[in-house]
Amino acid sequence: MKRRVLILTVASLLLALLLGQLNHYLAVWQIHVWCGGLFVAFAALRLGYRTGATAAFIAGLILDAGEPVAFGTQAFLFLAAHAVIFTVRARAPREETIVGVVVALLANLGLFLALSFVRIDPGLHPATAWMRVFADLLVSQIVIAVIAPWFFAVQNRLLEATGTNLRDFSRRAL
């Protein structure tokens, strides 16, 4: 389990760095991309509960380190999203990439809105603030749809390279 968590943490760090660079370049247009659903979807769909929950929590802590929220906010949101996805995963063909992309999109939608409610200052003009949130959400969802297959393949390949057989987790509920 420790090796799988370490591998998924390395993949999360890679994604966090790439998203940080993307946000740096998009700052000129005042656009922010947030892809929290990607950090949760693969492990929740393809691995055991403890492994996925630990990896999701650590990924949330990584993202919390650079965000203006209370430390642990994203970590606990990722943990909750992991629990929800893990609970309903038996009903879907979770080995399929398109299912992973749809799950990542739905998880990102829920996480993005939950985090937005936490972060938006009530003193701001609500219409202006929420228009900005929805614009960022739209761009984030497009980015997830484009890069999710690549990120799932990276995670899959890293786990296979370190000797993890994902077929062992394919239909078990553990």
Coordinates of C-alpha atoms in Angstrom, one line a residue:
M1 CA 0.0 0.0 0.0
K2 CA 2.8 2.4 0.9
R3 CA 4.4 2.1 -2.5
R4 CA 1.1 2.7 -4.3
V5 CA 0.4 5.8 -2.2
L6 CA 3.9 7.1 -2.9
I7 CA 3.5 6.6 -6.7
L8 CA 0.1 8.3 -6.7
T9 CA 1.6 11.2 -4.6
V10 CA 4.4 11.6 -7.2
A11 CA 1.8 11.7 -10.0
S12 CA -0.2 14.3 -8.0
L13 CA 2.9 16.4 -7.6
L14 CA 3.5 16.3 -11.3
L15 CA -0.1 17.3 -12.0
A16 CA 0.1 20.1 -9.4
L17 CA 3.3 21.5 -11.0
L18 CA 1.8 21.4 -14.5
L19 CA -1.4 23.0 -13.4
G20 CA 0.7 25.7 -11.6
Q21 CA 2.5 26.5 -14.8
L22 CA -0.7 26.5 -16.8
N23 CA -2.3 28.9 -14.3
H24 CA 0.8 31.1 -14.5
Y25 CA 0.4 31.5 -18.2
L26 CA -3.4 32.0 -18.0
A27 CA -3.0 34.7 -15.4
V28 CA -2.7 37.3 -18.1
W29 CA -6.4 36.6 -19.0
Q30 CA -7.3 36.3 -15.3
I31 CA -8.3 32.6 -15.7
H32 CA -7.6 30.0 -13.0
V33 CA -7.8 26.3 -13.8
W34 CA -8.5 23.9 -10.9
C35 CA -8.6 20.2 -11.5
G36 CA -9.3 18.6 -8.1
G37 CA -11.4 15.9 -9.6
L38 CA -8.4 14.5 -11.4
F39 CA -6.5 14.0 -8.1
V40 CA -9.3 11.8 -6.8
A41 CA -10.9 9.9 -9.7
F42 CA -8.3 7.3 -10.7
A43 CA -7.5 6.0 -7.2
A44 CA -11.2 6.0 -6.2
L45 CA -12.1 4.0 -9.3
R46 CA -9.2 1.6 -9.6
L47 CA -7.6 1.0 -6.2
G48 CA -8.6 -0.1 -2.7
Y49 CA -10.3 2.3 -0.3
R50 CA -7.4 2.9 2.1
T51 CA -4.8 3.4 -0.6
G52 CA -7.1 5.8 -2.6
A53 CA -8.2 7.7 0.5
T54 CA -4.6 8.2 1.7
A55 CA -3.5 9.3 -1.8
A56 CA -6.5 11.7 -2.1
F57 CA -5.9 13.2 1.3
I58 CA -2.2 13.8 0.6
A59 CA -3.0 15.3 -2.8
G60 CA -5.4 17.7 -1.0
L61 CA -2.7 18.6 1.5
I62 CA -0.3 19.4 -1.4
L63 CA -2.9 21.7 -3.0
D64 CA -3.8 23.2 0.4
A65 CA -0.2 24.4 0.8
G66 CA -0.5 26.9 -2.0
E67 CA -4.1 28.0 -1.6
P68 CA -5.7 30.8 0.5
V69 CA -7.9 28.3 2.5
A70 CA -7.5 26.8 5.9
F71 CA -5.0 24.0 5.7
G72 CA -6.8 20.7 5.3
T73 CA -9.9 22.1 3.5
Q74 CA -9.1 20.5 0.2
A75 CA -7.8 17.4 1.8
F76 CA -11.1 16.7 3.6
L77 CA -13.1 17.6 0.4
F78 CA -10.9 15.2 -1.6
L79 CA -11.5 12.5 1.1
A80 CA -15.2 13.0 0.9
A81 CA -15.2 12.9 -2.9
H82 CA -13.1 9.7 -2.7
A83 CA -15.7 8.1 -0.4
V84 CA -18.6 9.0 -2.7
I85 CA -16.9 7.7 -5.8
F86 CA -15.7 4.6 -4.1
T87 CA -19.2 3.9 -2.9
V88 CA -20.8 4.0 -6.3
R89 CA -17.9 2.6 -8.4
A90 CA -19.2 -1.0 -8.5
R91 CA -22.1 0.2 -10.7
A92 CA -19.8 1.5 -13.5
P93 CA -17.3 -0.1 -15.9
R94 CA -14.5 1.7 -14.1
E95 CA -11.6 0.3 -16.2
E96 CA -12.8 2.4 -19.2
T97 CA -11.1 5.7 -19.7
I98 CA -14.3 7.5 -20.7
V99 CA -15.9 6.5 -17.4
G100 CA -12.9 7.9 -15.5
V101 CA -13.1 11.2 -17.4
V102 CA -16.8 11.5 -16.7
V103 CA -16.2 10.7 -13.0
A104 CA -13.4 13.2 -12.9
L105 CA -15.6 15.9 -14.4
L106 CA -18.4 15.2 -12.0
A107 CA -16.1 15.1 -9.0
N108 CA -14.4 18.3 -10.1
L109 CA -17.8 20.0 -10.5
G110 CA -18.8 19.1 -6.9
L111 CA -15.5 19.9 -5.4
F112 CA -15.2 23.2 -7.3
L113 CA -18.6 24.4 -6.2
A114 CA -17.9 23.3 -2.5
L115 CA -14.6 25.0 -2.5
S116 CA -16.1 28.1 -4.1
F117 CA -18.7 28.4 -1.3
V118 CA -15.8 28.2 1.2
R119 CA -13.6 30.8 -0.6
I120 CA -16.0 33.5 -1.8
D121 CA -16.1 36.5 0.4
P122 CA -19.7 37.4 1.3
G123 CA -18.8 41.1 1.0
L124 CA -18.2 40.8 -2.7
H125 CA -20.9 41.5 -5.2
P126 CA -22.5 38.0 -5.7
A127 CA -23.2 38.2 -9.4
T128 CA -19.7 39.3 -10.3
A129 CA -18.1 36.7 -8.1
W130 CA -20.2 33.8 -9.3
M131 CA -19.7 34.8 -13.0
R132 CA -16.0 34.5 -12.4
V133 CA -16.4 31.2 -10.7
F134 CA -18.4 29.7 -13.5
A135 CA -16.0 31.0 -16.1
D136 CA -13.1 29.3 -14.2
L137 CA -15.2 26.1 -13.8
L138 CA -15.9 26.0 -17.6
V139 CA -12.2 26.3 -18.4
S140 CA -11.3 23.8 -15.7
Q141 CA -13.8 21.2 -17.1
I142 CA -12.4 21.6 -20.6
V143 CA -8.9 21.1 -19.4
I144 CA -9.9 18.0 -17.4
A145 CA -11.6 16.6 -20.5
V146 CA -8.4 17.1 -22.5
I147 CA -5.8 15.9 -20.0
A148 CA -7.6 13.3 -18.0
P149 CA -6.8 10.4 -20.4
W150 CA -3.1 11.3 -20.3
F151 CA -3.1 11.6 -16.5
F152 CA -4.9 8.3 -16.0
A153 CA -2.4 6.7 -18.3
V154 CA 0.5 8.2 -16.4
Q155 CA -0.9 6.9 -13.1
N156 CA -1.6 3.5 -14.6
R157 CA 1.9 3.2 -16.2
L158 CA 3.6 4.3 -12.9
L159 CA 1.7 1.7 -10.9
E160 CA 2.4 -1.0 -13.4
A161 CA 6.1 -0.1 -13.5
T162 CA 6.4 -0.5 -9.8
G163 CA 4.7 -3.9 -9.8
T164 CA 1.1 -3.1 -8.9
N165 CA -1.4 -5.3 -10.7
L166 CA -4.5 -3.2 -11.2
R167 CA -6.5 -6.3 -12.2
D168 CA -6.4 -7.4 -8.6
F169 CA -8.6 -4.4 -7.8
S170 CA -10.8 -4.6 -10.8
R171 CA -14.0 -6.0 -9.3
R172 CA -13.3 -6.2 -5.6
A173 CA -15.0 -3.7 -3.3
L174 CA -12.0 -3.5 -1.1

